[in-house]
Coordinates of C-alpha atoms and ligand atoms in Angstrom, one line a residue:
M1 CA 19.3 -22.7 2.2
P2 CA 17.4 -20.8 5.2
V3 CA 17.0 -17.4 6.3
I4 CA 20.6 -16.2 6.1
E5 CA 22.8 -16.4 9.2
Q6 CA 24.5 -13.1 9.0
I7 CA 20.9 -11.4 9.0
S8 CA 19.4 -13.6 11.7
D9 CA 22.5 -12.9 13.8
N10 CA 21.4 -9.6 14.0
T11 CA 17.7 -10.0 14.7
D12 CA 17.8 -8.3 18.0
E13 CA 18.8 -4.8 15.9
L14 CA 16.1 -5.4 13.5
I15 CA 13.7 -5.8 16.4
A16 CA 15.1 -2.7 18.2
I17 CA 14.6 -0.7 14.8
R18 CA 11.2 -1.8 14.3
R19 CA 10.1 -1.3 17.7
D20 CA 11.5 2.2 17.6
L21 CA 9.6 3.1 14.1
H22 CA 6.6 1.6 15.8
Q23 CA 6.5 4.0 18.6
H24 CA 7.1 6.9 16.5
P25 CA 4.8 6.4 13.7
E26 CA 4.3 9.0 11.2
L27 CA 1.4 9.5 8.6
G28 CA 2.0 9.9 4.6
M29 CA 4.5 12.4 3.7
E30 CA 5.3 13.4 7.1
E31 CA 7.9 10.7 7.5
I32 CA 10.5 13.1 8.7
R33 CA 11.8 11.1 11.7
T34 CA 11.6 7.6 9.7
S35 CA 13.5 8.9 6.7
G36 CA 16.0 10.5 8.8
I37 CA 16.5 7.5 10.5
V38 CA 16.8 5.4 7.3
A39 CA 19.0 7.6 5.4
D40 CA 21.5 7.6 8.5
M41 CA 21.7 4.1 8.6
L42 CA 22.2 3.7 4.9
N43 CA 24.8 6.2 5.3
S44 CA 26.6 4.5 8.1
W45 CA 26.6 1.6 6.0
G46 CA 28.6 3.1 3.1
I47 CA 25.6 3.2 0.8
E48 CA 25.1 6.0 -1.2
T49 CA 22.0 7.9 -0.3
H50 CA 19.6 10.1 -1.5
R51 CA 16.7 12.0 0.2
H52 CA 13.6 13.9 -0.7
I53 CA 12.7 12.0 -3.7
G54 CA 8.9 12.0 -3.4
K55 CA 9.2 14.7 -0.2
T56 CA 10.1 12.1 2.1
G57 CA 11.4 9.3 0.2
V58 CA 14.8 8.0 0.5
V59 CA 16.9 6.0 -2.3
G60 CA 20.0 3.7 -1.4
I61 CA 22.5 2.7 -4.2
L62 CA 25.1 -0.2 -3.6
K63 CA 27.3 -1.7 -6.1
G64 CA 28.4 -5.1 -5.7
N65 CA 31.9 -6.3 -5.5
N66 CA 31.4 -8.8 -8.5
G67 CA 31.9 -6.4 -11.6
D68 CA 29.2 -5.5 -13.9
G69 CA 25.6 -6.7 -13.8
R70 CA 21.8 -5.7 -13.6
T71 CA 20.2 -3.1 -11.4
I72 CA 17.6 -4.7 -9.0
G73 CA 15.0 -2.3 -7.0
L74 CA 13.8 -3.1 -3.8
R75 CA 10.8 -1.0 -2.2
A76 CA 9.5 -0.7 1.3
D77 CA 6.8 1.7 2.4
M78 CA 7.3 3.9 5.5
D79 CA 4.0 5.6 6.5
A80 CA 1.3 4.8 9.4
L81 CA -2.1 5.2 9.7
P82 CA -4.6 7.5 11.4
I83 CA -5.5 5.1 14.2
D84 CA -5.5 5.1 17.7
E85 CA -3.2 2.1 18.9
K86 CA -5.0 -0.5 21.7
T87 CA -2.4 -3.0 21.5
N88 CA -1.1 -2.2 25.0
L89 CA 2.3 -3.2 23.7
P90 CA 4.9 -1.9 25.8
F91 CA 6.3 -0.4 22.5
A92 CA 3.1 0.8 21.4
S93 CA 2.5 4.1 19.7
K94 CA 3.5 7.2 21.4
T95 CA 1.7 9.5 19.3
P96 CA -2.1 9.4 19.8
G97 CA -3.9 9.0 16.7
V98 CA -1.1 7.4 14.9
M99 CA -0.2 4.0 14.5
H100 CA 1.4 1.4 12.4
A101 CA -1.3 -0.9 11.9
C102 CA -0.2 -1.9 8.7
G103 CA 3.4 -3.2 9.4
H104 CA 5.1 -0.7 7.3
D105 CA 7.7 -0.2 10.2
A106 CA 8.3 -3.9 9.7
H107 CA 8.7 -3.6 6.0
T108 CA 11.2 -0.8 6.5
T109 CA 13.0 -2.6 8.8
M110 CA 13.5 -5.8 6.7
L111 CA 14.7 -3.7 3.8
L112 CA 17.2 -2.0 6.2
G113 CA 18.2 -5.7 7.3
A114 CA 18.9 -6.6 3.6
A115 CA 20.8 -3.2 2.9
R116 CA 23.2 -3.9 5.9
Y117 CA 23.9 -7.4 5.0
L118 CA 24.4 -6.4 1.3
S119 CA 26.8 -3.7 2.0
E120 CA 28.9 -5.9 4.5
T121 CA 29.2 -8.8 1.8
R122 CA 28.6 -7.0 -1.6
N123 CA 28.6 -10.5 -3.1
F124 CA 27.0 -9.8 -6.4
P125 CA 27.4 -8.1 -9.6
G126 CA 25.4 -5.2 -10.6
T127 CA 23.9 -2.7 -8.6
A128 CA 21.0 -2.6 -5.4
V129 CA 18.5 0.1 -5.6
F130 CA 16.8 0.3 -2.1
I131 CA 13.8 2.4 -2.3
F132 CA 12.3 3.7 0.9
Q133 CA 8.7 5.1 -0.2
P134 CA 6.4 7.3 1.7
A135 CA 2.5 7.7 1.8
E136 CA 1.7 4.5 0.7
E137 CA -1.9 4.7 2.4
G138 CA -3.8 6.2 -0.3
L139 CA -1.8 9.5 -0.2
G140 CA 0.4 9.0 -3.5
G141 CA 3.8 8.1 -2.2
A142 CA 4.6 5.9 -5.0
R143 CA 3.4 8.4 -7.8
A144 CA 5.3 11.1 -6.0
M145 CA 8.6 9.3 -6.2
L146 CA 7.9 8.7 -10.2
A147 CA 7.3 12.2 -10.6
D148 CA 10.6 13.0 -9.0
N149 CA 11.9 11.0 -11.8
L150 CA 12.9 7.8 -9.7
F151 CA 13.4 5.6 -12.3
E152 CA 15.1 8.3 -14.8
R153 CA 17.7 8.7 -12.2
F154 CA 17.9 5.3 -10.9
P155 CA 16.9 3.0 -13.9
C156 CA 16.2 -0.5 -12.7
D157 CA 15.9 -3.7 -14.6
E158 CA 13.4 -5.3 -12.2
I159 CA 11.8 -4.3 -9.1
Y160 CA 10.5 -6.2 -6.2
G161 CA 8.3 -5.6 -2.8
M162 CA 6.5 -7.4 -0.1
H163 CA 4.0 -7.0 2.6
N164 CA 3.5 -9.1 5.6
N165 CA 0.1 -10.9 5.8
P166 CA -1.4 -11.7 9.2
T167 CA -3.9 -13.8 7.7
A168 CA -1.4 -16.4 6.2
K169 CA 0.7 -19.0 8.4
P170 CA 4.3 -17.7 9.7
G171 CA 6.8 -17.8 7.0
K172 CA 4.5 -18.5 4.2
V173 CA 5.1 -16.4 1.0
G174 CA 2.7 -16.0 -1.8
V175 CA 2.7 -14.4 -5.1
K176 CA -0.3 -13.7 -7.5
P177 CA 1.0 -14.0 -10.9
G178 CA -0.6 -11.2 -13.4
R179 CA -3.4 -9.1 -11.9
A180 CA -3.1 -9.3 -8.3
M181 CA -4.6 -6.3 -6.4
A182 CA -7.4 -4.1 -7.2
G183 CA -7.0 -0.6 -8.6
A184 CA -8.9 2.0 -6.6
D185 CA -10.8 5.3 -7.0
F186 CA -12.2 7.3 -4.3
F187 CA -15.2 9.4 -4.8
D188 CA -17.3 12.4 -3.5
I189 CA -20.9 13.1 -4.4
H190 CA -21.7 16.5 -3.4
I191 CA -25.8 17.1 -3.5
R192 CA -26.7 20.8 -3.4
A193 CA -30.5 21.1 -2.5
E194 CA -32.3 23.4 -0.2
G195 CA -32.7 23.3 3.2
S196 CA -35.8 24.5 5.5
H197 CA -37.1 24.2 9.2
A198 CA -37.7 20.7 9.8
A199 CA -41.3 21.0 10.6
M200 CA -41.8 22.5 7.0
P201 CA -40.5 20.0 4.8
H202 CA -42.6 21.1 1.6
Q203 CA -40.5 24.0 1.7
S204 CA -37.1 22.2 1.1
I205 CA -35.7 19.9 -1.2
D206 CA -34.4 17.3 1.1
P207 CA -30.8 16.3 0.3
I208 CA -31.0 13.6 2.8
V209 CA -33.9 11.7 1.3
I210 CA -32.0 12.2 -2.0
A211 CA -28.9 11.0 -0.6
A212 CA -30.5 7.7 1.0
S213 CA -32.1 7.2 -2.5
L214 CA -28.9 7.6 -4.3
V215 CA -26.9 5.1 -2.3
Q216 CA -29.5 2.5 -3.1
Q217 CA -29.2 3.3 -6.7
L218 CA -25.5 3.1 -6.5
Q219 CA -25.8 -0.6 -5.1
T220 CA -27.5 -1.6 -8.4
I221 CA -24.3 -0.8 -10.5
V222 CA -22.5 -3.7 -9.3
S223 CA -25.6 -6.2 -8.8
R224 CA -27.5 -5.3 -12.2
N225 CA -24.8 -3.7 -14.6
T226 CA -21.1 -5.2 -14.2
P227 CA -20.7 -8.8 -15.4
P228 CA -21.1 -11.3 -12.3
I229 CA -17.8 -13.0 -13.2
Q230 CA -15.7 -9.7 -13.3
P231 CA -15.0 -8.9 -9.7
L232 CA -15.8 -4.9 -8.6
V233 CA -16.6 -3.3 -5.3
L234 CA -18.3 0.1 -4.8
S235 CA -18.7 0.9 -1.3
V236 CA -20.3 4.0 0.2
T237 CA -18.4 4.7 3.4
Q238 CA -19.2 8.3 4.4
I239 CA -22.5 10.2 4.2
H240 CA -22.1 13.8 5.9
A241 CA -25.4 15.7 6.2
G242 CA -27.0 18.1 8.8
S243 CA -26.3 19.6 12.3
A244 CA -29.7 19.8 14.1
Y245 CA -32.8 18.1 14.8
N246 CA -35.0 20.7 13.5
V247 CA -33.2 21.7 10.4
I248 CA -33.4 20.0 7.0
P249 CA -29.9 20.8 5.9
S250 CA -29.1 22.4 2.1
D251 CA -26.4 19.9 1.5
C252 CA -25.4 16.3 1.7
T253 CA -21.8 14.7 0.7
I254 CA -21.5 10.6 -0.2
S255 CA -18.1 9.3 -0.3
G256 CA -16.6 5.8 -0.8
T257 CA -14.7 3.8 -3.2
M258 CA -14.7 1.5 -6.3
R259 CA -12.2 -1.5 -6.5
Y260 CA -11.7 -3.1 -9.9
F261 CA -9.4 -5.1 -11.9
D262 CA -10.5 -3.8 -15.4
L263 CA -9.8 -0.4 -16.9
E264 CA -12.8 -0.6 -19.2
L265 CA -15.2 -1.8 -16.9
A266 CA -14.0 0.8 -14.0
G267 CA -14.7 3.3 -17.1
Q268 CA -18.4 2.0 -17.5
V269 CA -18.7 2.3 -13.7
R270 CA -17.7 5.8 -13.4
S271 CA -20.2 6.7 -16.2
R272 CA -23.1 4.8 -14.6
M273 CA -22.4 6.9 -11.4
Q274 CA -22.1 9.9 -13.4
S275 CA -25.7 9.0 -15.0
L276 CA -27.5 8.2 -11.5
C277 CA -26.0 11.5 -10.0
D278 CA -27.4 13.5 -13.5
G279 CA -30.9 11.5 -13.1
M280 CA -31.3 12.4 -9.7
A281 CA -30.4 15.9 -10.0
S282 CA -32.9 16.5 -13.0
A283 CA -35.6 14.7 -11.2
Y284 CA -35.3 17.0 -8.0
G285 CA -34.2 20.3 -10.0
I286 CA -30.9 20.5 -8.0
T287 CA -27.3 20.2 -8.7
I288 CA -25.2 16.9 -7.8
D289 CA -21.6 17.0 -8.3
I290 CA -19.4 13.7 -8.5
K291 CA -15.7 14.1 -8.0
N292 CA -13.6 11.0 -8.7
R293 CA -10.1 10.6 -7.7
E294 CA -8.0 7.7 -9.2
I295 CA -5.7 6.7 -6.2
F296 CA -4.2 2.9 -6.9
D297 CA -3.5 1.4 -9.9
V298 CA -4.4 -2.3 -10.4
L299 CA -1.4 -4.3 -9.1
V300 CA -0.1 -6.2 -12.2
N301 CA 2.8 -9.0 -11.3
D302 CA 5.0 -9.9 -13.9
E303 CA 4.1 -13.6 -14.7
A304 CA 7.7 -14.9 -15.2
L305 CA 8.9 -12.6 -12.2
S306 CA 6.3 -13.6 -10.0
H307 CA 7.8 -17.5 -10.1
V308 CA 11.2 -16.0 -9.9
M309 CA 10.2 -14.3 -6.5
L310 CA 8.4 -17.8 -5.4
D311 CA 11.6 -20.1 -6.2
I312 CA 14.1 -17.3 -4.4
A313 CA 11.4 -17.3 -1.3
A314 CA 11.6 -21.0 -1.3
E315 CA 15.2 -20.9 -0.8
V316 CA 14.8 -18.9 2.5
V317 CA 11.4 -20.7 3.8
G318 CA 11.2 -23.9 2.0
K319 CA 9.4 -25.0 -1.0
E320 CA 6.7 -26.3 0.9
N321 CA 6.1 -22.6 2.5
V322 CA 5.5 -20.9 -1.0
A323 CA 2.6 -20.9 -3.5
V324 CA 0.8 -19.0 -6.0
T325 CA -1.8 -17.1 -4.6
P326 CA -5.0 -18.3 -6.1
D327 CA -7.2 -15.0 -5.7
V328 CA -6.9 -11.7 -6.6
V329 CA -7.2 -9.3 -3.6
T330 CA -9.6 -6.3 -3.5
G331 CA -7.1 -4.4 -1.5
S332 CA -5.0 -2.2 -3.3
E333 CA -1.3 -1.2 -3.1
D334 CA 0.4 1.8 -4.8
F335 CA 3.6 -0.5 -5.6
A336 CA 1.4 -0.9 -8.5
D337 CA 2.5 2.3 -9.8
M338 CA 6.1 1.4 -9.9
L339 CA 5.1 -2.0 -11.7
R340 CA 3.8 0.0 -14.5
V341 CA 7.2 1.3 -15.4
I342 CA 9.2 -1.9 -14.2
P343 CA 8.6 -5.2 -14.2
G344 CA 8.8 -7.1 -11.2
A345 CA 6.8 -8.8 -8.3
Y346 CA 5.0 -8.3 -5.0
C347 CA 5.1 -11.0 -2.4
T348 CA 3.1 -11.5 0.9
V349 CA 4.6 -12.9 4.1
G350 CA 2.5 -14.7 6.9
H351 CA 3.7 -14.3 10.6
E352 CA 2.5 -15.1 14.0
G353 CA -0.1 -12.3 14.2
T354 CA -3.8 -13.0 13.4
I355 CA -5.5 -9.7 13.8
P356 CA -6.5 -8.0 10.3
L357 CA -4.3 -5.0 9.0
H358 CA -5.8 -1.6 9.6
N359 CA -7.0 -2.7 13.0
D360 CA -6.0 -0.9 16.2
G361 CA -5.2 -4.1 17.6
F362 CA -3.0 -5.3 14.9
F363 CA 0.0 -7.2 16.0
L364 CA 3.0 -8.2 13.9
G365 CA 5.2 -11.4 14.6
E366 CA 8.7 -10.2 14.6
E367 CA 9.9 -13.3 13.5
I368 CA 9.0 -11.9 10.1
L369 CA 11.9 -9.4 10.1
P370 CA 15.1 -12.0 9.2
I371 CA 13.0 -13.6 6.8
G372 CA 11.9 -10.7 4.8
A373 CA 15.4 -9.4 4.7
S374 CA 16.9 -12.6 3.7
I375 CA 14.5 -12.7 0.9
Y376 CA 15.2 -9.1 -0.2
A377 CA 18.9 -9.9 0.2
R378 CA 18.9 -13.4 -2.1
L379 CA 16.5 -11.4 -5.0
I380 CA 19.8 -8.9 -5.0
E381 CA 22.2 -11.5 -5.0
Q382 CA 20.5 -13.6 -7.8
R383 CA 18.9 -11.2 -10.0
T384 CA 21.6 -8.9 -10.4
A385 CA 23.3 -11.7 -12.3
N386 CA 20.6 -13.4 -14.1
G387 CA 18.9 -11.8 -17.1
Ligands
LIG1 NI1 0.3 -1.8 4.0

């Protein structure tokens, strides 16, 4: 059973929706236009629509025609990234500095495509819950929806999500059962030292020299303190200090991210970072504060439901095109927060694009749209019935 015909017949409409969203990208928690379009479309298809769940989040509820059954949730993200698009596409972003460089425009479109088809056919028991989430890109959209009692108001038996994957061949679907994507912290280390005239460094406690040394010490955590067989990433991505050639500044901040798969190990790394900062502060007689924010949970796919999702995807793309993803990914995804509450699975779907996500030249192969919509639709048709 390939892509659903009724969905592929609407491919032109899906492409039009996706290109419109692509031209008008919105950053996390600012998806006013996008969520309005989503809500209007759901309404127009007779789907019960709830807005402002997690600020700009939208939830659609659709009952099938085949009596009682289970409730299955499908989730798509809606936000764009602070990137200046450089694709030269005729439908490139019209908003300078904002771009759908992670394909969330396509994710939203695929879920809309499934919602429309299901609203026309209603050939399932139970209930479909369409979850359009804001702010996936590190701004806590999933947590905002959960804080607005998403699953208390709309309890689901299972939930599913998907992400496009430009590094996989078109139509290839992968799921990693169990731990799949990394948990992520963002950290800011603030060094408060003493500035001086650059020609008289002995009158300073130079925060730049201290920062340079501290960055080197942070690198020893993964190389010397964490077990080699356990994946962990600690990347310093920003250093900010100074504004003149002849002034030693008084402050410096170091920022970055940790990616982990084991909660206990992550805790050990946080405490090691604290010790290194404390040691440097003590050695130089200054203050070093470290602020750590736990942004993403580890994404854990339910083992059994991972295979369920692969089997259902196989009906759309063919058995030869689905496979268990062998390795964990050090990238993060806030669908993890929802999967902590409701069991489910998250798959990736390949397309014709080859430029990586979060790149100003990112290109999405639109042949993915009816494929993703069909997988979403089949998940509802089959999982609402099966326990
Ligand atoms: Ni993404």
